[in-house]
PDB file of C-alpha atoms in Angstrom:
ATOM      1  CA  ASN R  29     -12.946 -11.277 -12.711  1.00 69.00           C
ATOM      2  CA  ALA R  30      -9.688  -9.739 -13.928  1.00 77.00           C
ATOM      3  CA  GLY R  31      -8.807  -7.191  -9.996  1.00 92.00           C
ATOM      4  CA  VAL R  32      -6.679  -4.673 -10.820  1.00 95.00           C
ATOM      5  CA  THR R  33      -4.546  -5.602 -14.477  1.00 96.00           C
ATOM      6  CA  GLN R  34      -0.505  -3.528 -14.274  1.00 97.00           C
ATOM      7  CA  THR R  35       1.381  -3.619 -17.404  1.00 97.00           C
ATOM      8  CA  PRO R  36       4.134  -3.982 -18.935  1.00 96.00           C
ATOM      9  CA  LYS R  37       5.232  -5.669 -15.170  1.00 95.00           C
ATOM     10  CA  PHE R  38       8.861  -4.930 -16.353  1.00 96.00           C
ATOM     11  CA  ARG R  39      10.848  -2.101 -18.322  1.00 96.00           C
ATOM     12  CA  ILE R  40      14.156  -1.059 -19.327  1.00 97.00           C
ATOM     13  CA  LEU R  41      14.241   2.969 -19.775  1.00 97.00           C
ATOM     14  CA  LYS R  42      16.923   5.048 -20.768  1.00 97.00           C
ATOM     15  CA  ILE R  43      17.709   8.213 -19.146  1.00 97.00           C
ATOM     16  CA  GLY R  44      15.207  10.979 -21.212  1.00 96.00           C
ATOM     17  CA  GLN R  45      13.221   8.596 -22.374  1.00 97.00           C
ATOM     18  CA  SER R  46       9.126   8.081 -21.734  1.00 96.00           C
ATOM     19  CA  MET R  47       6.764   5.453 -21.453  1.00 96.00           C
ATOM     20  CA  THR R  48       3.629   5.115 -20.293  1.00 97.00           C
ATOM     21  CA  LEU R  49       2.182   2.314 -17.211  1.00 98.00           C
ATOM     22  CA  GLN R  50      -0.954   1.156 -17.264  1.00 98.00           C
ATOM     23  CA  CYS R  51      -3.205   0.610 -15.197  1.00 98.00           C
ATOM     24  CA  THR R  52      -6.902  -1.283 -16.292  1.00 97.00           C
ATOM     25  CA  GLN R  53      -9.021  -2.610 -12.911  1.00 96.00           C
ATOM     26  CA  ASP R  54     -12.128  -3.832 -13.539  1.00 95.00           C
ATOM     27  CA  MET R  55     -13.826  -3.529 -10.136  1.00 91.00           C
ATOM     28  CA  ASN R  56     -16.197  -0.901 -10.507  1.00 91.00           C
ATOM     29  CA  HIS R  57     -13.777   1.465  -8.172  1.00 90.00           C
ATOM     30  CA  ASN R  58     -14.284   4.931  -8.451  1.00 89.00           C
ATOM     31  CA  TYR R  59     -10.997   5.377  -6.361  1.00 91.00           C
ATOM     32  CA  MET R  60      -6.769   4.656  -8.145  1.00 94.00           C
ATOM     33  CA  TYR R  61      -3.978   5.449  -6.506  1.00 95.00           C
ATOM     34  CA  TRP R  62      -0.822   4.981  -7.465  1.00 97.00           C
ATOM     35  CA  TYR R  63       2.635   4.766  -5.508  1.00 96.00           C
ATOM     36  CA  ARG R  64       6.397   4.220  -5.808  1.00 97.00           C
ATOM     37  CA  GLN R  65       8.041   1.495  -3.850  1.00 95.00           C
ATOM     38  CA  ASP R  66      12.143   1.885  -4.027  1.00 93.00           C
ATOM     39  CA  PRO R  67      13.411  -1.008  -2.384  1.00 86.00           C
ATOM     40  CA  GLY R  68      13.721  -1.349   1.186  1.00 83.00           C
ATOM     41  CA  MET R  69      11.114   0.872   1.460  1.00 86.00           C
ATOM     42  CA  GLY R  70       7.010   1.314   2.249  1.00 89.00           C
ATOM     43  CA  LEU R  71       5.216   3.087  -0.759  1.00 93.00           C
ATOM     44  CA  LYS R  72       5.302   6.214  -2.032  1.00 94.00           C
ATOM     45  CA  LEU R  73       1.553   8.432  -3.681  1.00 93.00           C
ATOM     46  CA  ILE R  74       2.189   9.817  -6.235  1.00 96.00           C
ATOM     47  CA  TYR R  75      -0.783  10.927  -7.669  1.00 95.00           C
ATOM     48  CA  TYR R  76      -4.761  10.016  -7.120  1.00 93.00           C
ATOM     49  CA  SER R  77      -8.514   9.969  -8.551  1.00 93.00           C
ATOM     50  CA  VAL R  78     -11.341  10.465  -7.230  1.00 88.00           C
ATOM     51  CA  GLY R  79     -13.454   9.603 -10.678  1.00 89.00           C
ATOM     52  CA  ALA R  80     -13.346   9.884 -14.238  1.00 91.00           C
ATOM     53  CA  GLY R  81     -12.036  12.885 -15.057  1.00 92.00           C
ATOM     54  CA  ILE R  82     -10.641  13.724 -11.176  1.00 91.00           C
ATOM     55  CA  THR R  83      -7.316  13.399 -10.801  1.00 93.00           C
ATOM     56  CA  ASP R  84      -4.836  15.457  -8.075  1.00 91.00           C
ATOM     57  CA  LYS R  85      -0.342  15.166  -6.489  1.00 92.00           C
ATOM     58  CA  GLY R  86       0.688  12.765  -3.843  1.00 90.00           C
ATOM     59  CA  GLU R  87       3.786  13.207  -2.269  1.00 90.00           C
ATOM     60  CA  VAL R  88       6.555  12.793  -5.078  1.00 94.00           C
ATOM     61  CA  PRO R  89       3.949  13.575  -8.212  1.00 96.00           C
ATOM     62  CA  ASN R  90       7.319  15.426  -9.825  1.00 96.00           C
ATOM     63  CA  GLY R  91       8.741  13.526 -12.835  1.00 96.00           C
ATOM     64  CA  TYR R  92       4.964  12.476 -13.702  1.00 97.00           C
ATOM     65  CA  ASN R  93       1.666  12.887 -15.423  1.00 97.00           C
ATOM     66  CA  VAL R  94      -1.822  10.948 -15.481  1.00 97.00           C
ATOM     67  CA  SER R  95      -4.810  11.269 -16.648  1.00 95.00           C
ATOM     68  CA  ARG R  96      -8.774  10.014 -15.988  1.00 96.00           C
ATOM     69  CA  SER R  97     -10.857   9.324 -18.797  1.00 96.00           C
ATOM     70  CA  THR R  98     -12.413   6.697 -17.705  1.00 96.00           C
ATOM     71  CA  THR R  99     -13.243   4.235 -14.753  1.00 95.00           C
ATOM     72  CA  GLU R 100     -11.188   1.218 -16.352  1.00 96.00           C
ATOM     73  CA  ASP R 101      -9.008   2.871 -16.941  1.00 97.00           C
ATOM     74  CA  PHE R 102      -5.829   5.578 -15.099  1.00 98.00           C
ATOM     75  CA  PRO R 103      -2.245   5.793 -16.980  1.00 98.00           C
ATOM     76  CA  LEU R 104       0.807   7.077 -15.486  1.00 98.00           C
ATOM     77  CA  ARG R 105       3.301   8.987 -18.088  1.00 97.00           C
ATOM     78  CA  LEU R 106       6.271   9.901 -17.021  1.00 96.00           C
ATOM     79  CA  GLU R 107       8.215  12.616 -19.232  1.00 90.00           C
ATOM     80  CA  LEU R 108      12.112  12.909 -19.340  1.00 94.00           C
ATOM     81  CA  ALA R 109      12.581   9.292 -17.540  1.00 96.00           C
ATOM     82  CA  ALA R 110      15.430   9.646 -14.806  1.00 96.00           C
ATOM     83  CA  PRO R 111      17.583   6.895 -12.314  1.00 96.00           C
ATOM     84  CA  SER R 112      15.453   8.339  -9.317  1.00 95.00           C
ATOM     85  CA  GLN R 113      12.574   6.990 -11.011  1.00 97.00           C
ATOM     86  CA  THR R 114      14.047   3.373 -11.009  1.00 97.00           C
ATOM     87  CA  SER R 115      11.215   1.616  -8.719  1.00 97.00           C
ATOM     88  CA  VAL R 116       8.705  -0.061  -8.506  1.00 96.00           C
ATOM     89  CA  TYR R 117       5.021   1.221  -8.698  1.00 98.00           C
ATOM     90  CA  PHE R 118       1.423  -0.030  -7.901  1.00 97.00           C
ATOM     91  CA  CYS R 119      -1.463   0.673  -8.998  1.00 97.00           C
ATOM     92  CA  ALA R 120      -3.928   0.657  -6.032  1.00 95.00           C
ATOM     93  CA  THR R 121      -8.035   1.084  -5.854  1.00 94.00           C
ATOM     94  CA  ARG R 122     -10.846   1.814  -3.845  1.00 89.00           C
ATOM     95  CA  GLY R 123     -14.626   1.514  -3.289  1.00 81.00           C
ATOM     96  CA  TYR R 124     -16.130   2.937  -0.984  1.00 72.00           C
ATOM     97  CA  GLY R 125     -17.240   1.894   1.837  1.00 66.00           C
ATOM     98  CA  PRO R 126     -14.106  -0.424   4.336  1.00 62.00           C
ATOM     99  CA  TYR R 127     -11.468   1.663   2.864  1.00 73.00           C
ATOM    100  CA  GLU R 128      -9.221  -1.367   1.700  1.00 83.00           C
ATOM    101  CA  GLN R 129      -7.600  -0.741  -1.451  1.00 89.00           C
ATOM    102  CA  TYR R 130      -6.722  -3.367  -3.542  1.00 91.00           C
ATOM    103  CA  PHE R 131      -3.345  -3.665  -5.649  1.00 94.00           C
ATOM    104  CA  GLY R 132      -1.712  -4.893  -9.192  1.00 95.00           C
ATOM    105  CA  PRO R 133       0.906  -6.920  -9.669  1.00 94.00           C
ATOM    106  CA  GLY R 134       3.475  -4.005  -9.427  1.00 96.00           C
ATOM    107  CA  THR R 135       5.907  -3.152 -12.734  1.00 96.00           C
ATOM    108  CA  ARG R 136       8.716  -2.910 -11.824  1.00 96.00           C
ATOM    109  CA  LEU R 137      11.224  -0.087 -13.738  1.00 97.00           C
ATOM    110  CA  THR R 138      14.821   1.045 -14.025  1.00 97.00           C
ATOM    111  CA  VAL R 139      15.600   3.820 -15.824  1.00 97.00           C
ATOM    112  CA  THR R 140      19.712   3.113 -17.027  1.00 95.00           C
TER     113      THR R 140
ATOM    114  CA  ALA Y  14       0.676  14.882   8.304  1.00 72.00           C
ATOM    115  CA  GLN Y  15       0.482  11.663   9.705  1.00 81.00           C
ATOM    116  CA  THR Y  16       3.674   9.045  10.030  1.00 91.00           C
ATOM    117  CA  VAL Y  17       3.989   5.307  10.534  1.00 96.00           C
ATOM    118  CA  THR Y  18       7.289   3.725  12.351  1.00 96.00           C
ATOM    119  CA  GLN Y  19       8.326   0.045  11.479  1.00 97.00           C
ATOM    120  CA  SER Y  20      11.206  -0.298  13.767  1.00 95.00           C
ATOM    121  CA  GLN Y  21      11.898  -3.583  13.391  1.00 96.00           C
ATOM    122  CA  PRO Y  22      13.299  -3.674   9.613  1.00 95.00           C
ATOM    123  CA  GLU Y  23      14.097  -7.624  10.810  1.00 97.00           C
ATOM    124  CA  MET Y  24      12.921 -10.659  12.256  1.00 97.00           C
ATOM    125  CA  SER Y  25      12.326 -14.656  12.266  1.00 97.00           C
ATOM    126  CA  VAL Y  26      10.253 -17.579  13.833  1.00 97.00           C
ATOM    127  CA  GLN Y  27      10.252 -20.750  13.284  1.00 98.00           C
ATOM    128  CA  GLU Y  28       7.420 -22.866  11.519  1.00 98.00           C
ATOM    129  CA  ALA Y  29       4.154 -23.311  14.420  1.00 97.00           C
ATOM    130  CA  GLU Y  30       5.557 -19.404  16.969  1.00 98.00           C
ATOM    131  CA  THR Y  31       3.888 -17.040  17.626  1.00 98.00           C
ATOM    132  CA  VAL Y  32       5.779 -13.306  16.658  1.00 98.00           C
ATOM    133  CA  THR Y  33       4.450  -9.914  16.875  1.00 98.00           C
ATOM    134  CA  LEU Y  34       5.526  -7.267  14.722  1.00 98.00           C
ATOM    135  CA  SER Y  35       5.266  -3.399  16.069  1.00 98.00           C
ATOM    136  CA  CYS Y  36       3.835  -0.458  14.371  1.00 98.00           C
ATOM    137  CA  THR Y  37       3.133   3.031  15.518  1.00 98.00           C
ATOM    138  CA  TYR Y  38       1.876   5.677  13.808  1.00 97.00           C
ATOM    139  CA  ASP Y  39       1.725   9.599  14.816  1.00 95.00           C
ATOM    140  CA  THR Y  40      -1.818  11.837  14.408  1.00 91.00           C
ATOM    141  CA  SER Y  41      -4.039  14.161  15.518  1.00 89.00           C
ATOM    142  CA  GLU Y  42      -6.951  13.187  14.162  1.00 86.00           C
ATOM    143  CA  ASN Y  43      -9.427  10.818  16.214  1.00 87.00           C
ATOM    144  CA  ASN Y  44     -10.431   9.056  13.686  1.00 86.00           C
ATOM    145  CA  TYR Y  45      -8.863   6.782  11.015  1.00 90.00           C
ATOM    146  CA  TYR Y  46      -8.067   3.885   9.629  1.00 91.00           C
ATOM    147  CA  LEU Y  47      -4.927   0.603  10.493  1.00 95.00           C
ATOM    148  CA  PHE Y  48      -3.819  -1.681   8.189  1.00 95.00           C
ATOM    149  CA  TRP Y  49      -0.897  -4.492   8.684  1.00 97.00           C
ATOM    150  CA  TYR Y  50       0.032  -4.930   4.429  1.00 96.00           C
ATOM    151  CA  LYS Y  51       1.709  -9.037   3.331  1.00 97.00           C
ATOM    152  CA  GLN Y  52       3.906  -8.215   0.730  1.00 95.00           C
ATOM    153  CA  PRO Y  53       5.470 -11.283  -0.050  1.00 94.00           C
ATOM    154  CA  PRO Y  54       8.428 -12.237  -2.712  1.00 90.00           C
ATOM    155  CA  SER Y  55       6.113 -12.383  -5.645  1.00 90.00           C
ATOM    156  CA  ARG Y  56       5.827  -8.159  -4.995  1.00 89.00           C
ATOM    157  CA  GLN Y  57       2.083  -8.610  -4.778  1.00 91.00           C
ATOM    158  CA  MET Y  58       0.147  -5.980  -1.680  1.00 93.00           C
ATOM    159  CA  ILE Y  59      -1.865  -7.685   0.334  1.00 94.00           C
ATOM    160  CA  LEU Y  60      -4.141  -7.179   3.284  1.00 93.00           C
ATOM    161  CA  VAL Y  61      -3.857  -9.309   6.127  1.00 96.00           C
ATOM    162  CA  ILE Y  62      -6.624  -7.651   8.521  1.00 96.00           C
ATOM    163  CA  ARG Y  63      -7.433  -3.993   8.889  1.00 94.00           C
ATOM    164  CA  GLN Y  64      -8.340  -2.652  12.433  1.00 95.00           C
ATOM    165  CA  GLU Y  65     -10.875   0.891  12.519  1.00 91.00           C
ATOM    166  CA  ALA Y  66     -10.146   3.824  15.072  1.00 92.00           C
ATOM    167  CA  TYR Y  67     -13.739   3.792  16.706  1.00 89.00           C
ATOM    168  CA  LYS Y  68     -13.678   0.384  17.248  1.00 90.00           C
ATOM    169  CA  GLN Y  69     -11.624  -1.004  21.194  1.00 87.00           C
ATOM    170  CA  GLN Y  70     -12.320  -5.121  20.459  1.00 93.00           C
ATOM    171  CA  ASN Y  71      -8.861  -5.883  18.898  1.00 96.00           C
ATOM    172  CA  ALA Y  72      -9.680  -7.710  15.267  1.00 95.00           C
ATOM    173  CA  THR Y  73      -8.874 -10.802  14.509  1.00 95.00           C
ATOM    174  CA  GLU Y  74      -9.016 -12.630  11.442  1.00 94.00           C
ATOM    175  CA  ASN Y  75      -7.357 -16.025  11.503  1.00 96.00           C
ATOM    176  CA  ARG Y  76      -3.941 -16.648  12.706  1.00 97.00           C
ATOM    177  CA  PHE Y  77      -3.608 -12.934  12.705  1.00 98.00           C
ATOM    178  CA  SER Y  78      -4.634 -10.458  15.633  1.00 98.00           C
ATOM    179  CA  VAL Y  79      -3.665  -7.465  16.290  1.00 98.00           C
ATOM    180  CA  ASN Y  80      -3.076  -4.990  19.423  1.00 97.00           C
ATOM    181  CA  PHE Y  81      -4.104  -1.752  19.390  1.00 97.00           C
ATOM    182  CA  GLN Y  82      -3.401   0.387  21.698  1.00 96.00           C
ATOM    183  CA  LYS Y  83      -4.893   4.353  20.927  1.00 95.00           C
ATOM    184  CA  ALA Y  84      -3.476   6.225  22.806  1.00 95.00           C
ATOM    185  CA  ALA Y  85      -0.267   5.190  23.018  1.00 96.00           C
ATOM    186  CA  LYS Y  86      -0.459   5.224  19.141  1.00 96.00           C
ATOM    187  CA  SER Y  87       0.228   1.804  19.091  1.00 97.00           C
ATOM    188  CA  PHE Y  88      -0.599  -1.348  15.700  1.00 97.00           C
ATOM    189  CA  SER Y  89       1.296  -4.455  16.721  1.00 98.00           C
ATOM    190  CA  LEU Y  90       0.706  -7.871  14.155  1.00 98.00           C
ATOM    191  CA  LYS Y  91       1.172 -11.063  16.212  1.00 98.00           C
ATOM    192  CA  ILE Y  92       0.943 -13.965  13.970  1.00 98.00           C
ATOM    193  CA  SER Y  93      -0.149 -17.916  16.084  1.00 98.00           C
ATOM    194  CA  ASP Y  94       1.556 -21.020  14.094  1.00 98.00           C
ATOM    195  CA  SER Y  95       4.157 -19.617  12.076  1.00 98.00           C
ATOM    196  CA  GLN Y  96       4.536 -21.111   8.776  1.00 97.00           C
ATOM    197  CA  LEU Y  97       6.619 -21.448   5.676  1.00 97.00           C
ATOM    198  CA  GLY Y  98       4.229 -19.015   3.833  1.00 96.00           C
ATOM    199  CA  ASP Y  99       4.015 -16.460   5.752  1.00 97.00           C
ATOM    200  CA  THR Y 100       7.488 -15.812   5.164  1.00 97.00           C
ATOM    201  CA  ALA Y 101       6.404 -11.845   3.212  1.00 97.00           C
ATOM    202  CA  MET Y 102       7.974  -8.077   3.772  1.00 96.00           C
ATOM    203  CA  TYR Y 103       5.194  -7.088   6.083  1.00 97.00           C
ATOM    204  CA  PHE Y 104       3.261  -2.576   5.770  1.00 96.00           C
ATOM    205  CA  CYS Y 105       1.444  -1.032   8.368  1.00 97.00           C
ATOM    206  CA  ALA Y 106      -0.133   1.481   6.791  1.00 95.00           C
ATOM    207  CA  PHE Y 107      -2.679   4.848   7.740  1.00 94.00           C
ATOM    208  CA  MET Y 108      -5.718   6.512   6.294  1.00 90.00           C
ATOM    209  CA  LYS Y 109      -7.615   8.961   7.318  1.00 82.00           C
ATOM    210  CA  PRO Y 110     -11.308   8.442   5.232  1.00 69.00           C
ATOM    211  CA  ASN Y 111     -11.879  11.258   3.150  1.00 61.00           C
ATOM    212  CA  ALA Y 112     -11.328  14.042   3.917  1.00 54.00           C
ATOM    213  CA  GLY Y 113     -10.347  15.295   0.810  1.00 51.00           C
ATOM    214  CA  GLY Y 114      -7.645  17.360  -0.306  1.00 46.00           C
ATOM    215  CA  THR Y 115      -4.361  14.694  -0.662  1.00 42.00           C
ATOM    216  CA  SER Y 116      -5.755  13.396   2.272  1.00 46.00           C
ATOM    217  CA  TYR Y 117      -7.847  11.709   0.068  1.00 63.00           C
ATOM    218  CA  GLY Y 118      -8.278   8.284   1.119  1.00 75.00           C
ATOM    219  CA  LYS Y 119      -4.441   7.629   0.386  1.00 80.00           C
ATOM    220  CA  LEU Y 120      -2.676   4.698   3.086  1.00 88.00           C
ATOM    221  CA  THR Y 121       0.828   6.311   4.232  1.00 91.00           C
ATOM    222  CA  PHE Y 122       2.732   3.117   5.204  1.00 94.00           C
ATOM    223  CA  GLY Y 123       5.797   2.519   7.349  1.00 95.00           C
ATOM    224  CA  GLN Y 124       9.024   1.377   6.395  1.00 94.00           C
ATOM    225  CA  GLY Y 125       8.412  -2.668   6.537  1.00 95.00           C
ATOM    226  CA  THR Y 126       9.037  -5.159   8.896  1.00 97.00           C
ATOM    227  CA  ILE Y 127      10.906  -8.062   6.053  1.00 96.00           C
ATOM    228  CA  LEU Y 128       9.945 -11.625   8.404  1.00 98.00           C
ATOM    229  CA  THR Y 129      10.924 -14.432   8.504  1.00 98.00           C
ATOM    230  CA  VAL Y 130       9.136 -18.004   8.776  1.00 98.00           C
ATOM    231  CA  HIS Y 131      12.123 -21.059   9.783  1.00 97.00           C
ATOM    232  CA  PRO Y 132      11.810 -24.555   8.769  1.00 96.00           C
TER     233      PRO Y 132
END
C-alpha cells in the first residue's frame, strides 16, 4: 500500500500561471482534505471532500478549486498563481471511525 | 469556531530526559478529539497520539503520554526518555467529529512547537 501520494514534490510557478497538485490514495477512504502550511505555522484547510462528487470549502479556499470524480483522486487546482500561495500543500485522507487523518508527503510550491 | 494555542514556539531537551509540550484549546463542544502530530525535517505529518474527550483516562503510546484536562481545556504531551529522532515540530490539533458543514471532520491546528533533542 502506498497510502497517500502527492505529485509533484516541488514546483516553482511564475505569477499568473496555473497548475494542478495531484493527490491519490489507495486506502479506500471517503474523506479527503487539502491543507496548506505557511512557514512556521500550522496547517489550514483549503477544501475537503466527503466522497466522490462531493466537495466543499474549508477556511482558505480563495484561489483554489477541487474536483473528486473518483474515490482515489482529489486534485487541487491553482488558477492565476500569486505569491501569497507560496506554501507547502498537504493532502490527507480519513476513513470512518478512529478519525485519524493520514497525510501525504506534501508539495512545496513557490510562486515568484 | 475552535482555536488551538501552543504557547511554546521552541523547546529543547537532553537525550534521555523528559519534556512536556503545552496545548490549550477553546471550544463549546462536549464531544471532540484531540491529536498530537509530529513533523520531522522530512516534512511528513505523523500521528503521535489521540485522545477522545469522553474518555477520562489519559492516552499513552510507548514513550508518549498526554495530560488531558477537559475543564481547563488543556492537552499537554509528555515525551519520556527523549531520543534524537524525536527532534521535530509538534502540532496539537482539534477535531469535532462528523458535525457537517465546514467543520466536517476537519483538523484545527495550533502553531506548532519546535522540539530539539540534544545528545
